[in-house]
Short mmCIF file of C-alpha atoms in Angstrom, two decimals:
data_model
loop_
_atom_site.label_atom_id
_atom_site.label_comp_id
_atom_site.label_asym_id
_atom_site.label_seq_id
_atom_site.Cartn_x
_atom_site.Cartn_y
_atom_site.Cartn_z
CA MET X 530 -4.75 7.27 21.91
CA THR X 531 -7.99 7.07 23.78
CA ILE X 532 -6.15 5.35 26.65
CA LEU X 533 -3.95 8.41 26.96
CA LYS X 534 -6.93 10.72 26.89
CA ASN X 535 -8.98 8.61 29.30
CA LYS X 536 -6.21 8.62 31.90
CA LYS X 537 -5.44 12.30 31.12
CA LEU X 538 -1.85 11.47 30.21
CA ASP X 539 -1.95 13.12 26.80
CA SER X 540 -0.57 16.37 28.25
CA PHE X 541 2.37 14.46 29.78
CA PHE X 542 3.21 12.58 26.57
CA PRO X 543 2.40 14.82 23.65
CA SER X 544 5.08 13.29 21.45
CA ILE X 545 3.71 9.82 21.98
CA GLU X 546 0.30 10.97 20.82
CA ILE X 547 1.76 12.51 17.65
CA ALA X 548 3.84 9.35 16.99
CA LEU X 549 0.70 7.16 17.37
CA GLN X 550 -1.24 9.35 14.96
CA PHE X 551 1.62 9.11 12.45
CA TYR X 552 1.83 5.33 12.87
CA TYR X 553 -1.92 4.81 12.33
CA THR X 554 -1.80 7.01 9.21
CA LEU X 555 1.18 5.04 7.75
CA SER X 556 -0.41 1.70 8.42
CA ILE X 557 -3.60 2.69 6.65
CA SER X 558 -1.78 4.22 3.66
CA ASN X 559 0.47 1.15 3.34
CA PHE X 560 -2.61 -1.04 3.26
CA TYR X 561 -4.08 0.86 0.31
CA ILE X 562 -0.76 0.77 -1.50
CA LYS X 563 -0.62 -3.05 -1.13
CA ILE X 564 -4.16 -3.35 -2.48
CA SER X 565 -3.38 -1.21 -5.53
CA PHE X 566 -0.18 -3.13 -6.29
CA SER X 567 -2.11 -6.36 -5.92
CA ALA X 568 -4.65 -5.19 -8.44
CA LEU X 569 -1.92 -4.09 -10.79
CA LYS X 570 -0.26 -7.49 -10.48
CA LYS X 571 -3.51 -9.22 -11.39
CA ILE X 572 -3.94 -7.02 -14.45
CA LYS X 573 -0.38 -7.67 -15.62
CA ASN X 574 -0.77 -11.39 -15.15
CA TYR X 575 -3.99 -11.34 -17.14
CA LEU X 576 -2.44 -9.33 -19.93
CA ARG X 577 0.61 -11.61 -20.00
CA SER X 578 -1.51 -14.71 -20.22
CA THR X 579 -3.62 -13.35 -23.02
CA LEU X 580 -0.75 -12.40 -25.32
CA SER X 581 -0.78 -14.39 -28.52
CA LYS X 582 2.33 -15.49 -30.45
CA GLU X 583 1.62 -12.93 -33.15
CA LYS X 584 1.85 -10.15 -30.61
CA LEU X 585 4.67 -11.69 -28.59
CA ASN X 586 7.22 -12.22 -31.39
CA PRO X 587 7.53 -8.46 -32.36
CA LEU X 588 7.81 -7.57 -28.70
CA PHE X 589 10.56 -10.10 -28.23
CA PHE X 590 12.62 -8.65 -31.08
CA CYS X 591 12.12 -5.06 -29.79
CA SER X 592 13.83 -5.80 -26.51
#
């Protein structure tokens, strides 16, 4: 976007500027979603690995 502003092309291509802002916003938000899912996956794996047989048997029969 700074390239467009430095060369004063932002007035000629306003839709490109909007598209770039949208793209940068999406890439950042997708990054944070991936981090949160990664943390959730680690928590689930930890909880799964710490289940004992006493807790696991009733859960098996419920499903």
